[in-house]
Short mmCIF file of C-alpha atoms in Angstrom, two decimals:
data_model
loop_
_atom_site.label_atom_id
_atom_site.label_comp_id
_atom_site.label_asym_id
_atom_site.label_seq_id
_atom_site.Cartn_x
_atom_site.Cartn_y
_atom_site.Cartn_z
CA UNK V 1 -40.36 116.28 -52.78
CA UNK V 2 -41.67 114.19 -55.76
CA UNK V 3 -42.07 117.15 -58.24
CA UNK V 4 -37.99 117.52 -57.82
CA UNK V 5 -38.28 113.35 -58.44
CA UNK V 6 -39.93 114.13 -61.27
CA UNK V 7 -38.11 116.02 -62.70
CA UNK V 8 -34.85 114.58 -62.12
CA UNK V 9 -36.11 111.50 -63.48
CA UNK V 10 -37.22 113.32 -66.86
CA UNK V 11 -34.17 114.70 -67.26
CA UNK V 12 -32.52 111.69 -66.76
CA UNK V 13 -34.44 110.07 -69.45
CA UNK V 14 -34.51 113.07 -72.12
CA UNK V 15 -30.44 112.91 -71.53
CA UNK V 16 -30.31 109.04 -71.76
CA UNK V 17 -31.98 109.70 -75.08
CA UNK V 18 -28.93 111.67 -76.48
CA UNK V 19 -26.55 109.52 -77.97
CA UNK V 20 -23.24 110.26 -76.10
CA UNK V 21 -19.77 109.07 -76.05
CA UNK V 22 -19.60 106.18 -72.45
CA UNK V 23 -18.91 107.97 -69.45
CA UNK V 24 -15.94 106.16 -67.49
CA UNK V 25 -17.73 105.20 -64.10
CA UNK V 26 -15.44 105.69 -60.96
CA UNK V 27 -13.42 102.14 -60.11
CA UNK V 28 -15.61 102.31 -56.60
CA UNK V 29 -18.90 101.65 -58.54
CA UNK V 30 -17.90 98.49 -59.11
CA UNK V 31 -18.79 96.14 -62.56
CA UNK V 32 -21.98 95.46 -61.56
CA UNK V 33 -22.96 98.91 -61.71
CA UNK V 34 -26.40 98.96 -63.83
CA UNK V 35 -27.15 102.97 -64.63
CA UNK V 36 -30.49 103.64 -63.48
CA UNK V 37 -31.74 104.38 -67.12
CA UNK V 38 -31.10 101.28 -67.91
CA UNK V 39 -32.38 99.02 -65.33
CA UNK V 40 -35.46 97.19 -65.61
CA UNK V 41 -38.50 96.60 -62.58
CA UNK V 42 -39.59 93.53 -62.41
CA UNK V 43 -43.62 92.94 -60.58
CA UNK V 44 -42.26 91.94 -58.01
CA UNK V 45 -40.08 95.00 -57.19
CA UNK V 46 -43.41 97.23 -58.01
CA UNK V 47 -45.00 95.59 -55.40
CA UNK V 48 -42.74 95.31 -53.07
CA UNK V 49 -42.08 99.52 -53.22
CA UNK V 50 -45.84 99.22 -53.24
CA UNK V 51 -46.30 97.22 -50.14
CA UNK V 52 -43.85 99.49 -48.36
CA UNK V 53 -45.08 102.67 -49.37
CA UNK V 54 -49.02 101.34 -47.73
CA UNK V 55 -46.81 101.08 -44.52
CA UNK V 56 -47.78 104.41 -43.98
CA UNK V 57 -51.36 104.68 -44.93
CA UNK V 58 -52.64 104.31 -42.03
CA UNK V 59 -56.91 105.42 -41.37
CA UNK V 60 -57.26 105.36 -44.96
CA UNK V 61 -57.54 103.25 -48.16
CA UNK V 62 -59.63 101.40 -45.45
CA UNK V 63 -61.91 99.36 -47.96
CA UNK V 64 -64.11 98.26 -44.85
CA UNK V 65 -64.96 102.26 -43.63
CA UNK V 66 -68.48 103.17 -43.72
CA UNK V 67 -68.90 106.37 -44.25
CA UNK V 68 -70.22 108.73 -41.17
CA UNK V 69 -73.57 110.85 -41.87
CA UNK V 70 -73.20 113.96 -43.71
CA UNK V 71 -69.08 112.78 -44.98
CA UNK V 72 -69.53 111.50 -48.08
CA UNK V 73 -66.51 108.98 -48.89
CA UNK V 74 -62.95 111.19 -49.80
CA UNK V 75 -60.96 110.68 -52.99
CA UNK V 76 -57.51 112.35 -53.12
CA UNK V 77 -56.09 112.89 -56.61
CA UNK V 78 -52.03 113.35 -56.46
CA UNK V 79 -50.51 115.68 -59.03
CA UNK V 80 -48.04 115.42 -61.62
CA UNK V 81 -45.10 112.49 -60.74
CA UNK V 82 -46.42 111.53 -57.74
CA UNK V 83 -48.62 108.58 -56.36
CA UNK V 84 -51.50 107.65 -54.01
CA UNK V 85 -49.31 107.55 -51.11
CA UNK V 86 -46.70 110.78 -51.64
CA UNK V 87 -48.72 113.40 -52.10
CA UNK V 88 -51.67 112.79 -49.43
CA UNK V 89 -49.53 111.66 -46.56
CA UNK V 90 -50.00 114.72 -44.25
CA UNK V 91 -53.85 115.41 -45.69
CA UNK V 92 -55.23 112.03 -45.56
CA UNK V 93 -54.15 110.98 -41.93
CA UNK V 94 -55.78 114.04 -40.55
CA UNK V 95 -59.18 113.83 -42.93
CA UNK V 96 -59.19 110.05 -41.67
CA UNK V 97 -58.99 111.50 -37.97
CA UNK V 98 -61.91 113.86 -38.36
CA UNK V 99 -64.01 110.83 -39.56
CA UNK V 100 -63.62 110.58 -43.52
CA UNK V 101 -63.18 107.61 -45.16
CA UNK V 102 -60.70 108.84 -47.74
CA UNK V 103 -59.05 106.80 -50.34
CA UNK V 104 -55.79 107.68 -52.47
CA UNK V 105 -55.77 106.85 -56.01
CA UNK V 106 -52.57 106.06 -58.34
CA UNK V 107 -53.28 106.79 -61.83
CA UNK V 108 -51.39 107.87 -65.10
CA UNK V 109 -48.58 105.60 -64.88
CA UNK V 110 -46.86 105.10 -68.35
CA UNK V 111 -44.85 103.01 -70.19
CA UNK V 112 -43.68 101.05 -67.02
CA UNK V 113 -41.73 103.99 -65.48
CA UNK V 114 -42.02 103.77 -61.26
CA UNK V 115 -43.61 105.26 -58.63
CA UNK V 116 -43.87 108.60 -60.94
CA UNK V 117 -47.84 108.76 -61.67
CA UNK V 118 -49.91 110.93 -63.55
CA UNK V 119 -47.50 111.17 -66.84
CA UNK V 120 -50.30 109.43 -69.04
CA UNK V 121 -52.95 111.11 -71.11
CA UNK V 122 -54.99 112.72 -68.70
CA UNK V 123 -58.27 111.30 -70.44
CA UNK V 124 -56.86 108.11 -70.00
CA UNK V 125 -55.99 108.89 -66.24
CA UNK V 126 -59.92 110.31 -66.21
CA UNK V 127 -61.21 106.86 -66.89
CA UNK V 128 -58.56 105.46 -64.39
CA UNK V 129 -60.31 108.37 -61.64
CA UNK V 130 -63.55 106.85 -62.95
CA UNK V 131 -63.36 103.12 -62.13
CA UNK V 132 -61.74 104.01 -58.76
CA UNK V 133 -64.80 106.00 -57.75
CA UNK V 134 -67.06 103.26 -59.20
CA UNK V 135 -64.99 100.77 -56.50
CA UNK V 136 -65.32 103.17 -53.83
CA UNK V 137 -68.83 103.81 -54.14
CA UNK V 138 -69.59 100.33 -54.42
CA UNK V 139 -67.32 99.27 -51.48
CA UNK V 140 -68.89 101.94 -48.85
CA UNK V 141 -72.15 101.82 -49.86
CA UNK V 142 -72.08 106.00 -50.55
CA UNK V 143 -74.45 107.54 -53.30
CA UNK V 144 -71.64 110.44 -53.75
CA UNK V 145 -68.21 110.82 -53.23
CA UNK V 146 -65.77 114.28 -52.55
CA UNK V 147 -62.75 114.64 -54.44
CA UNK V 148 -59.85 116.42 -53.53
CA UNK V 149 -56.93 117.17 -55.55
CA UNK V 150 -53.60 118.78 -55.84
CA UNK V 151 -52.21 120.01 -59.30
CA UNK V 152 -52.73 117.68 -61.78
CA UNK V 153 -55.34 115.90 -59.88
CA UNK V 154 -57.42 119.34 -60.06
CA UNK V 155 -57.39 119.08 -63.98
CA UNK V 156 -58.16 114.98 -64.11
CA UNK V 157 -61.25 115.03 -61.90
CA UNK V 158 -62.12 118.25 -64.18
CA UNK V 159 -62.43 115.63 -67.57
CA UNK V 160 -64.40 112.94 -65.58
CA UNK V 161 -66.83 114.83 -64.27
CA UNK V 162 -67.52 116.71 -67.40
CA UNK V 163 -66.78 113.30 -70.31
CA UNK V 164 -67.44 110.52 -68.02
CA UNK V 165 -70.70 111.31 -66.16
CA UNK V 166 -68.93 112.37 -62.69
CA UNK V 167 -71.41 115.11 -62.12
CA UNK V 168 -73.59 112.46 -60.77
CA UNK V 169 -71.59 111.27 -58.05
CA UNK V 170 -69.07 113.81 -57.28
CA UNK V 171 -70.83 115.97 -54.35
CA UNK V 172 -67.96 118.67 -54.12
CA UNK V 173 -64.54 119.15 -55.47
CA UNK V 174 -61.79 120.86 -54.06
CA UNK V 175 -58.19 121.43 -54.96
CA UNK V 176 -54.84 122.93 -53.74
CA UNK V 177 -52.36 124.71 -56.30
CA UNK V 178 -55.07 123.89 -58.95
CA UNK V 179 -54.18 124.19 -62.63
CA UNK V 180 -57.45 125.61 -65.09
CA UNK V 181 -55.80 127.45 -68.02
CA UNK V 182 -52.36 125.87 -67.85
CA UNK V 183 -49.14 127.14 -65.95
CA UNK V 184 -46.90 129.89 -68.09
CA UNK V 185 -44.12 127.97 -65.90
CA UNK V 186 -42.83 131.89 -65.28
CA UNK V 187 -42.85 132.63 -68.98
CA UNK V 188 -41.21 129.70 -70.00
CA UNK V 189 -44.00 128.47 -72.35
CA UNK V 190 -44.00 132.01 -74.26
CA UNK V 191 -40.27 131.75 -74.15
CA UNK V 192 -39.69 128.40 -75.58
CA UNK V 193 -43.05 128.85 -78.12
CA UNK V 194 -41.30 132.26 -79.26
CA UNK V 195 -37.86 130.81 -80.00
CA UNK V 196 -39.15 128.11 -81.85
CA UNK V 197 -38.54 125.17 -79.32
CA UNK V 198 -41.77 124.74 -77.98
CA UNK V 199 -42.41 121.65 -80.46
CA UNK V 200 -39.20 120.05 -80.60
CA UNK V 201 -38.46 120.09 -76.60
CA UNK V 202 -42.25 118.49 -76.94
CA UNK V 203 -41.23 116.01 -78.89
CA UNK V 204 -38.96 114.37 -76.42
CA UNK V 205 -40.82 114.63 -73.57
CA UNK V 206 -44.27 113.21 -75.11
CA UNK V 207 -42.38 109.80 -74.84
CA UNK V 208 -42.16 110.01 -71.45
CA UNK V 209 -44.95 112.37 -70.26
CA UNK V 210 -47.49 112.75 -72.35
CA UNK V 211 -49.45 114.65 -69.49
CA UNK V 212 -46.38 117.36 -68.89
CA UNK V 213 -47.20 119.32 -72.07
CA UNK V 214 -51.22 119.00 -71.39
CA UNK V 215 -51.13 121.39 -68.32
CA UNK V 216 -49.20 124.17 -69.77
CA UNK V 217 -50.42 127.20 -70.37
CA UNK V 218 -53.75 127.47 -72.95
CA UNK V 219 -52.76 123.80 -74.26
CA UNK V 220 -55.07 121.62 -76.59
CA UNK V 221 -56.21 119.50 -73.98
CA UNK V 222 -56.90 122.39 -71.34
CA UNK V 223 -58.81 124.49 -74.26
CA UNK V 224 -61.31 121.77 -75.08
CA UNK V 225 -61.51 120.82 -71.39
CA UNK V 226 -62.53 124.69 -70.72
CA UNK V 227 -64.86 125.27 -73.84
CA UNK V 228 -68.51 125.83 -73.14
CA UNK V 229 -67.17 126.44 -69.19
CA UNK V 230 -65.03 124.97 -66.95
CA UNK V 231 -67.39 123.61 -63.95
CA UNK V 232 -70.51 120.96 -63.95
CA UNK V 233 -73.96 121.84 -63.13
CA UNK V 234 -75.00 120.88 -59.14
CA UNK V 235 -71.22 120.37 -58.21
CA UNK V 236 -69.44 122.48 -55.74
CA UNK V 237 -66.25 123.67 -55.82
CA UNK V 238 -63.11 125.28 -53.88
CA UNK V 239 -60.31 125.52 -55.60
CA UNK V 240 -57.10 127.23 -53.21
CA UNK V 241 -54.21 129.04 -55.04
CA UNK V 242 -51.22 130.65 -53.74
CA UNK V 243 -49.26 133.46 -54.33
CA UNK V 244 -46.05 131.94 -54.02
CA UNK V 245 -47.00 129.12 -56.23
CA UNK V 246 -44.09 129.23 -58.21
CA UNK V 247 -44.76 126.20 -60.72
CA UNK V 248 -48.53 127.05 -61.24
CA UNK V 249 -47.80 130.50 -62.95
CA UNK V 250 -49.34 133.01 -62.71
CA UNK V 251 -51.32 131.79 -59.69
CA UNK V 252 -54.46 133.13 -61.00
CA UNK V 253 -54.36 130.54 -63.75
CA UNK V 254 -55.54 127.75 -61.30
CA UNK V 255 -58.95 130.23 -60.43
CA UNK V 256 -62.18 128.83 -62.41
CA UNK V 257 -63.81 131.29 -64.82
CA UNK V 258 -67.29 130.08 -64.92
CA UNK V 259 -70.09 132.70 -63.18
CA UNK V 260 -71.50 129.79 -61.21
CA UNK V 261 -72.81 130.25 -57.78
CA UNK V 262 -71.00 126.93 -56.51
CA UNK V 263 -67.89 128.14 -57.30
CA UNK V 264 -64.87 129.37 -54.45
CA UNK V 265 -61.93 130.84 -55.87
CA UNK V 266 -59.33 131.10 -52.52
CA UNK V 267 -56.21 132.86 -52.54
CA UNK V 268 -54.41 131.46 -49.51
CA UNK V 269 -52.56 134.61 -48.48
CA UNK V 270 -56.40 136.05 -48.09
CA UNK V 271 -56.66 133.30 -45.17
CA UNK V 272 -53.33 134.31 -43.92
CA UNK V 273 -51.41 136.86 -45.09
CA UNK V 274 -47.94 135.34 -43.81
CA UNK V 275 -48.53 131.92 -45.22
CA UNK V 276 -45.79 131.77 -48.16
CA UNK V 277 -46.77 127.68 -48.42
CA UNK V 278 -45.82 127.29 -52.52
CA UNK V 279 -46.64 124.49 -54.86
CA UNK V 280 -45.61 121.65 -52.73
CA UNK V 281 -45.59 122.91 -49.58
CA UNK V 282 -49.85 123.64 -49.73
CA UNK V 283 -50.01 119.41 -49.50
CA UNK V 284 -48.69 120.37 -45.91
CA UNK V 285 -50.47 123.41 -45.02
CA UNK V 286 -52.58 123.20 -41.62
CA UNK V 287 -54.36 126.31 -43.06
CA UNK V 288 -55.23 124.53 -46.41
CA UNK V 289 -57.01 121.13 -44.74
CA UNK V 290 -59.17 123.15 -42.33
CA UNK V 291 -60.30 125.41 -45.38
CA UNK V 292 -61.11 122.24 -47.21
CA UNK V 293 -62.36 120.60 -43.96
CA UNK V 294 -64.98 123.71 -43.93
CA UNK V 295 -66.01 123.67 -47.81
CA UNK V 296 -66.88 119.74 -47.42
CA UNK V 297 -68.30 119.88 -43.72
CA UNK V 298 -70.53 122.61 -42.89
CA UNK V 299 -70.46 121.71 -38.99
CA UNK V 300 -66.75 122.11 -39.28
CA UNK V 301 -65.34 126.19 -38.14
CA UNK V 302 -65.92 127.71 -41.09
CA UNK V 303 -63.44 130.61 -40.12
CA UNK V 304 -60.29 129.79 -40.97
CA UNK V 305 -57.06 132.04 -40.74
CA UNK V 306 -53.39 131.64 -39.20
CA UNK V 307 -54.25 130.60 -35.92
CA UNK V 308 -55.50 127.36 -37.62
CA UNK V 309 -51.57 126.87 -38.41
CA UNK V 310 -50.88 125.82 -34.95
CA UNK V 311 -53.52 122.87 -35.12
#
């Protein structure tokens, strides 16, 4: 899935960054061979991935929807090295068939690297957030909008509606393997911070990600995103975590800490004890959309447990 993408692609770059003796390449490859590392995207090859990729979004990022009474419009917030098309591609089609208008946003591209969002500043991907809700709202005609995120996209919508005046048109947020005091990436942070190579393995990511070292556990960003509390006043919130969550670690770490009455803290297993869906796998999870489908409609079952995996 694209986290794998992601990371494969970082590594590719941190390596290409190594000075190294020239590999040989294999006769087969042929002269023409360009290494991926060093080819260059032209526009017109980032639209035309573009244009192939909106093949598929089909019943949403439908700028002419008008919203139904009582759904206010849906924006879906991809994580970390994914895009507007990737990570919503089983959640969207079925919010669009239960009469949402819901809208995908790509944000947090950087330095010209493909297809791999969020790896920006995440207040700079907060402003991005911002202007897309602007266009929805204008386009459907909606006072408020719903946000749903995965990952990343639980921490971005986080900034914008507590810097950039979001509290005023985001109705209620939810999010799937959400991310609040940063991920201990299964004691990796400690580990790296107590052998001294927390800073220098920083340095040569932040090139190429400045977002990846943002969502770790108790990082800059996160503490001055989570000081004076970590939710907005009239905003409601569900944020699912799971127990098998492997890359959000521990799991807990994704659960908000304010005392606020409009807060839902959801471990998944508590829906279903047998659902082992981990990081990426929740951006599939029957169980996970009708949970959501219940926090943002109230007319929707609002019981939902493993049955709701067969539909």
């Amino acid at each position: 899935m694209y986290f794998f993408k992601f990371i494969a692609s970082l590594a590719l770059a941190v390596l290409s960054s190594v000075e190294a003796a020239p590999l040989a390449l294999p006769t087969a490859v042929g002269a023409g061979y360009v290494p991926m590392n060093e080819r260059t995207f032209t526009a017109e090859q980032h639209a035309e991935h573009e244009r192939i990729l909106k093949r598929s979004s089909l019943g949403w990022n439908d700028w002419n929807c008008k919203p139904k009474p009582g759904k206010n419009p849906l924006i879906m917030v991809h994580g970390l090295g994914s895009n507007a098309y990737e990570n919503f591609n089983y959640m969207a089609p079925r919010f669009a068939a239960v009469g949402y208008c819901g809208y995908t946003i790509s944000y947090g591209f950087y330095k010209s690297i493909p297809l791999l969002g969020g790896l920006n500043d995440m207040a700079v991907s907060a402003q991005e957030l911002s202007n897309f809700v602007d266009q929805v709202l204008n386009a459907t005609g909606a006072s408020k909008v719903n946000i749903f995120g995965h990952s990343e996209g639980s921490i971005v919508p986080r900034y914008y509606l507590k810097y950039l005046g979001g509290a005023t048109k985001v109705e209620k947020f939810a999010a799937m393997g959400p991310v609040v005091t940063g991920s201990a990436l299964q004691g990796l942070v400690p580990y790296l911070t107590g052998l001294g190579l927390y800073d220098p393995i920083k340095k040569v990511i932040d090139p190429i990600c400045l977002s990846c070292f943002q969502v770790l556990d108790n990082s800059p960003f996160l503490q001055a995103l989570n000081a004076g509390g970590d939710t907005m006043s009239g905003v409601a919130y569900k944020f699912i975590a799971s127990k098998a969550d492997l890359l959000v670690t521990p799991y807990t770490s994704g659960f908000l800490r304010d005392n606020n009455p409009l807060v839902e803290n959801v471990t998944l297993q508590d829906l279903c004890s047998v659902d082992l869906s981990g990081h990426i796998a929740l951006c599939l999870d029957p169980i996970v959309f009708h949970s959501v489908r219940a926090f943002f409609d109230p007319t929707a079952p609002q019981t939902v447990g493993c049955l709701d995996a067969l539909h």
